[in-house]
Coordinates of C-alpha atoms in Angstrom, one line a residue:
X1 CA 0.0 0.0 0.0
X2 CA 2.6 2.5 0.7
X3 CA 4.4 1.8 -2.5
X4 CA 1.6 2.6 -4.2
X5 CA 1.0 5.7 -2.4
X6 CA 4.7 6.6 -2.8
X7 CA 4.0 5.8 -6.4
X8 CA 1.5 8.2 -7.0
X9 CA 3.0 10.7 -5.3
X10 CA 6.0 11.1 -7.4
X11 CA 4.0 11.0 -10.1
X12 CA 2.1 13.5 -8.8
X13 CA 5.0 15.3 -8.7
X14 CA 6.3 15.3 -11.6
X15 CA 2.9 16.2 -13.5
X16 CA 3.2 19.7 -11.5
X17 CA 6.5 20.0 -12.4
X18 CA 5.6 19.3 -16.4
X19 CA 2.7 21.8 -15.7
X20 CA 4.2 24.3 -14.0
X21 CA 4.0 27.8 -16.0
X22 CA 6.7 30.2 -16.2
X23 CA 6.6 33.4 -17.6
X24 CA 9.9 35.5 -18.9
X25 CA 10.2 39.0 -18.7
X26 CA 12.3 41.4 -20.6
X27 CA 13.6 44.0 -18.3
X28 CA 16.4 46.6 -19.7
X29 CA 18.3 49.5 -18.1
X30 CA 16.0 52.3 -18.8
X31 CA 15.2 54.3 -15.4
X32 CA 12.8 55.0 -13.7
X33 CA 10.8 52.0 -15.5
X34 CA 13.5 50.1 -14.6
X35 CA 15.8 50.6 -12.1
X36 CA 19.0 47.7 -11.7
X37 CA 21.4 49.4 -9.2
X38 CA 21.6 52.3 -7.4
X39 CA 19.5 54.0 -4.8
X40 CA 16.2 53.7 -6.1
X41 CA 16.8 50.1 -7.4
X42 CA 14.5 47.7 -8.3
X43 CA 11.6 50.9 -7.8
X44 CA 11.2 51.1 -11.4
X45 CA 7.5 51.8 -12.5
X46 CA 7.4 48.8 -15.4
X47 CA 9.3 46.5 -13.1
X48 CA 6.8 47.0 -9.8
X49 CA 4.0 46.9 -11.9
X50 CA 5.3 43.2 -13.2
X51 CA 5.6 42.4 -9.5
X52 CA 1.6 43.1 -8.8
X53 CA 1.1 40.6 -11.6
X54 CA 3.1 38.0 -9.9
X55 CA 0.8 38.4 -6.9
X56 CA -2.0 38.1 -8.9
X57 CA -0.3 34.9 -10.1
X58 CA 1.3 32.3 -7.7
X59 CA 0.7 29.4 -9.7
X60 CA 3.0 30.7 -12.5
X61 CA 6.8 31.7 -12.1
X62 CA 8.2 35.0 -13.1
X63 CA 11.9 35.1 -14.7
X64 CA 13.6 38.2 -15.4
X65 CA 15.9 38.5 -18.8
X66 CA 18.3 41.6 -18.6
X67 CA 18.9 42.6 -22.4
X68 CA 19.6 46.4 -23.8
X69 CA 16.4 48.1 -24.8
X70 CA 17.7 48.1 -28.3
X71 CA 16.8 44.5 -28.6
X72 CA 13.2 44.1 -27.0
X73 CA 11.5 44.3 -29.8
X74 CA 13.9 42.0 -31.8
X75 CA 13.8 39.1 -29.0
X76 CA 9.6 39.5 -29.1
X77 CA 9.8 38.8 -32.7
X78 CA 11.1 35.7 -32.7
X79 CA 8.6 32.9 -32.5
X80 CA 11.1 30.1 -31.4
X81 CA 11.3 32.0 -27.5
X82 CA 8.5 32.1 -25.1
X83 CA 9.0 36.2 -23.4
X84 CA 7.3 38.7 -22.6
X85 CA 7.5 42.7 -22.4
X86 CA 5.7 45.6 -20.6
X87 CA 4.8 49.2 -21.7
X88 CA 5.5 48.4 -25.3
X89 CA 4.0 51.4 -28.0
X90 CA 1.1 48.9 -30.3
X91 CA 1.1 49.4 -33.7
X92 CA -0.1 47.7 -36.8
X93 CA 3.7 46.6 -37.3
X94 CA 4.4 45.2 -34.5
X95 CA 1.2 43.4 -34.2
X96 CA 2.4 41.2 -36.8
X97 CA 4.7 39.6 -35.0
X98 CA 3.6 39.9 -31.4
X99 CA 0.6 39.3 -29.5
X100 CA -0.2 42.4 -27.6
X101 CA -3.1 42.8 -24.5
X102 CA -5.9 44.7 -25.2
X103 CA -5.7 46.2 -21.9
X104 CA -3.4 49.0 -21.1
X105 CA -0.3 48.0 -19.1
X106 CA 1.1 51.6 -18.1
X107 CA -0.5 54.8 -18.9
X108 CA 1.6 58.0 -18.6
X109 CA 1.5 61.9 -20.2
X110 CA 3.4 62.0 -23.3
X111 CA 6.1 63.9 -24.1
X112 CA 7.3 67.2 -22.2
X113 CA 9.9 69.4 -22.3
X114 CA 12.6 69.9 -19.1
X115 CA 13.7 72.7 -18.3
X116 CA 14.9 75.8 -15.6
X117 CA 12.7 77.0 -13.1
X118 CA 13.7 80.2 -14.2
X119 CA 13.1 80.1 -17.6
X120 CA 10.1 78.6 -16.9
X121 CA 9.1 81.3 -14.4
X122 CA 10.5 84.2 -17.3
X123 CA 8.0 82.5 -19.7
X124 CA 5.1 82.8 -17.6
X125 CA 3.8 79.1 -18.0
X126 CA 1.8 77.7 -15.0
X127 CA 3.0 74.5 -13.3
X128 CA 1.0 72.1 -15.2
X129 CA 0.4 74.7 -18.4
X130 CA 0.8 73.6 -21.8
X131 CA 3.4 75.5 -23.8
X132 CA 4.1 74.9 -27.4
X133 CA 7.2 73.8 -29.0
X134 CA 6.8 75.3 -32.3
X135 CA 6.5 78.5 -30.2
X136 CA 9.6 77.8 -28.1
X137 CA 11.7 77.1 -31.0
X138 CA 10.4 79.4 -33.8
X139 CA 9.7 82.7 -31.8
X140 CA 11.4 82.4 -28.7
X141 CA 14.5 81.1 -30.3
X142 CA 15.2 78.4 -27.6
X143 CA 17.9 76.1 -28.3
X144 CA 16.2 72.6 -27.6
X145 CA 18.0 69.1 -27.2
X146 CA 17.0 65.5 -28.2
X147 CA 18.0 62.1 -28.2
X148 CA 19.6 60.8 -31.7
X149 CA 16.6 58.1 -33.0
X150 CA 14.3 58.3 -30.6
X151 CA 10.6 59.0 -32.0
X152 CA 8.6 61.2 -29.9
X153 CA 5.5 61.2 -32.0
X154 CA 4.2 61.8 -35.5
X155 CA 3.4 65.7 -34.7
X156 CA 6.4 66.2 -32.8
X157 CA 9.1 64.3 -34.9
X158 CA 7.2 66.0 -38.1
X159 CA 8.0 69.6 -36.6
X160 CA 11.4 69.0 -35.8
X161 CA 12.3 67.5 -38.9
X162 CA 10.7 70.3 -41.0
X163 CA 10.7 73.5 -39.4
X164 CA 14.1 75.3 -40.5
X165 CA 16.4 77.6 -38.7
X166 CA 15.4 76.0 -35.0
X167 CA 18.4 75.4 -32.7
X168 CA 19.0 71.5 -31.6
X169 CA 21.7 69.8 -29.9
X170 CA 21.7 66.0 -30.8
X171 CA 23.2 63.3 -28.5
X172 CA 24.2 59.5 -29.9
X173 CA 25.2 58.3 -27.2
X174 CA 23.4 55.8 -25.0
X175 CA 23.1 58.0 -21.8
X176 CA 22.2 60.7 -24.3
X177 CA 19.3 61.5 -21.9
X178 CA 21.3 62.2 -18.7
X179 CA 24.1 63.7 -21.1
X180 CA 21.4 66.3 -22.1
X181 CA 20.2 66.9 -18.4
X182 CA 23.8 67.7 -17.3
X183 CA 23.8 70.4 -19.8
X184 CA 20.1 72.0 -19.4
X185 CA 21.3 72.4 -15.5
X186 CA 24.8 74.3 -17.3
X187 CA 22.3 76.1 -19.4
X188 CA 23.7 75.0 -22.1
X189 CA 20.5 74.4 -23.9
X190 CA 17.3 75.8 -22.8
X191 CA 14.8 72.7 -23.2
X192 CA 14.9 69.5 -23.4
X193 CA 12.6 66.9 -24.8
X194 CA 11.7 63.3 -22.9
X195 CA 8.9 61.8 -20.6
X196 CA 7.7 63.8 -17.6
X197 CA 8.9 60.7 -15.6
X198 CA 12.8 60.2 -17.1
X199 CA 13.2 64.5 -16.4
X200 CA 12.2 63.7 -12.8
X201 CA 13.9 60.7 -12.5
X202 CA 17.6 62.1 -13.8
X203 CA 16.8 65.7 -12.1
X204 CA 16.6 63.9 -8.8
X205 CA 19.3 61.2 -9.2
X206 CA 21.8 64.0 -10.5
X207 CA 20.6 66.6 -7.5
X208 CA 19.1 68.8 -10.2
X209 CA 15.7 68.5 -9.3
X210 CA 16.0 72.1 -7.6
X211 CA 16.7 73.8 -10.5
X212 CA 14.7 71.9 -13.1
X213 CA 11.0 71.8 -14.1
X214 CA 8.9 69.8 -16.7
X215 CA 5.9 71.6 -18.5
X216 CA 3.6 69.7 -21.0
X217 CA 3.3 70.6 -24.7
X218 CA 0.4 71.1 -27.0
X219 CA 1.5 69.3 -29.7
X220 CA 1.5 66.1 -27.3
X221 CA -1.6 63.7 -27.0
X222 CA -3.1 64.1 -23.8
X223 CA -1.6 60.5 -22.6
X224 CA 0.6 57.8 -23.7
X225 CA -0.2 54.3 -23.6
X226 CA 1.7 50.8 -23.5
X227 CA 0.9 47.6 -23.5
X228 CA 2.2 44.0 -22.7
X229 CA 3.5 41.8 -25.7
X230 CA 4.4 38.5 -26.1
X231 CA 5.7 36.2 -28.4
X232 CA 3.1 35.2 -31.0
X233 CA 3.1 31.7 -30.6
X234 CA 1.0 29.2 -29.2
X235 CA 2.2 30.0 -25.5
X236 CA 2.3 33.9 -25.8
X237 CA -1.1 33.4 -27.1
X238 CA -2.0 32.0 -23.2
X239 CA 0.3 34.4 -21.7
X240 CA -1.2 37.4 -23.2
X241 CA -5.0 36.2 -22.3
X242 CA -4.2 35.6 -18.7
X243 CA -2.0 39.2 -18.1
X244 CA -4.7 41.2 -20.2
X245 CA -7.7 39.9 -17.3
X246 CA -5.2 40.6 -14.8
X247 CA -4.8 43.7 -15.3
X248 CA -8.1 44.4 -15.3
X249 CA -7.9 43.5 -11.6
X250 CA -4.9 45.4 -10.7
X251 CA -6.0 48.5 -12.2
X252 CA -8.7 48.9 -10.0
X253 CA -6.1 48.7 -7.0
X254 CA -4.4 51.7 -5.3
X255 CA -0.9 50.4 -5.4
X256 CA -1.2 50.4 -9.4
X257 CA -2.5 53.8 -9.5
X258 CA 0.3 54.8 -6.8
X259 CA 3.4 53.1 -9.1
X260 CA 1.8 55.4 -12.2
X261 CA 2.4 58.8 -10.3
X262 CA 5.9 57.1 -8.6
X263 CA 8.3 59.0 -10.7
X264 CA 6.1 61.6 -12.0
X265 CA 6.8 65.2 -10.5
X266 CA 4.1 66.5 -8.2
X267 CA 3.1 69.5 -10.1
X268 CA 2.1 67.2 -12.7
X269 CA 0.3 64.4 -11.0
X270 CA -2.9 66.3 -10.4
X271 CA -2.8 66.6 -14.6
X272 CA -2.2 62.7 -15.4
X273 CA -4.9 61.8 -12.5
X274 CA -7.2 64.0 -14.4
X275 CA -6.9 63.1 -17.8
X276 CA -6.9 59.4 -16.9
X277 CA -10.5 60.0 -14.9
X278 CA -11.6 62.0 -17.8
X279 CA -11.1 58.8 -20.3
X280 CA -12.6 56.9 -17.6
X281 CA -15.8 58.6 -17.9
X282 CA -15.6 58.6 -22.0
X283 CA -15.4 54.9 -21.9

């Protein structure tokens, strides 16, 4: 009798272990969503928001993969991996070769500008007021700064790219964004262009975050949206049903709506909470 019972337990055993789920996430060193050393590690937005999912799900194990940012799109495209990626930018492209949730993941304001208190003080623009860019660079002459490749939306990328005789400073370099804060805090450019939440995130770490502000801009949708992806294969296809119902649960919670406003400035959080209740009420 008990070898029968010992019996069934192993093979009770092993069928969990044959059954067992894991999901893979891509993480990559891109603060504040995540964060991998440091003071504030492992308080990135993307990566605590993975964490409430785990809760939601103790029947399936979370990995982490640490690859550059550069190459999370490229690793969800291939159909031979089982992974999986948060806050990813949907499009009819991509959805070609990656499953995406129909839920939202992260939701966030869009692109801002950074720059001085004072300046922002000698332009007269409110805490969370709107300013335009085309305005800034055409008739105020403001010498603005960017990341080399980086889109920052059709409107946006269109008016840099076509408007002549504005001022830019362009940095390749893969800390281009922290580059660029070091020299708005020198003054030696007058904006810069990024997420509300990276401008906090490097004005703090650097001990700039007394002389710097954020402002949004007109030309910018009113939020930004990401999603989870996975690979588009049979087991991304049950990934991606399971995370998009969960999210519908943690969405609802506090702690979720707390990691959207983590790195976000406080002049700005009454804007995001706003314009998120507003498309609340649309839907």
């Amino acid at each position: 009798m008990l070898r029968i019972f010992l019996t069934f337990l192993l093979f009770f055993c092993l069928s969990s272990i044959s059954n067992a789920r894991t999901i893979t996430w891509l993480a990559h060193d891109f603060a504040p969503y995540y964060i991998l050393n440091g003071q504030y590690q492992y308080q990135g937005r993307d990566e605590s928001i993975i964490a409430l999912l785990e809760k939601q799900l103790p029947t399936i194990t979370f990995k982490r993969m640490i690859i550059p940012s550069g190459k999370v799109i490229q690793e969800l495209s291939n159909n031979s991996h089982n992974v999986c990626a948060l806050s990813l930018y949907k499009n009819d492209d991509r959805k070609e070769h990656i499953y995406f949730t129909d839920e939202s993941s992260t939701t966030g304001l869009s692109p801002s500008i950074a720059l001085h208190k004072r300046l922002a003080d000698a332009l007269n623009i409110e805490d969370s007021g709107e300013v335009s860019l085309l305005d800034l660079l055409q008739d105020k002459k403001l010498t603005l700064g960017v990341s080399m490749s980086r889109s920052y939306g059709q409107e946006i990328d269109s008016l840099i790219n076509s408007t002549p005789n504005i001022n830019l400073v362009i940095r390749p370099t893969r800390d281009s964004l922290a580059s660029l804060t070091y020299m708005l805090n020198l003054k030696r450019i007058d904006i810069l262009l990024g997420y509300p939440s990276e401008h906090y995130y490097l004005a703090k770490s650097m001990h700039f975050d007394e002389n710097l502000t954020q402002r949004p801009l007109t030309e910018s949708p009113a939020l930004s949206y990401g999603f989870i992806g996975c690979t588009k294969n049979e087991q991304g296809e049950k990934d991606i049903a399971i995370l998009n119902e969960q999210l519908k649960i943690i969405k609802k919670t506090q702690a979720y709506n707390d990691l959207l406003m983590r790195w976000l400035p406080e002049h700005l959080r009454p804007l995001l909470k706003s314009r998120i209740n507003s498309t609340k009420s649309i839907d």
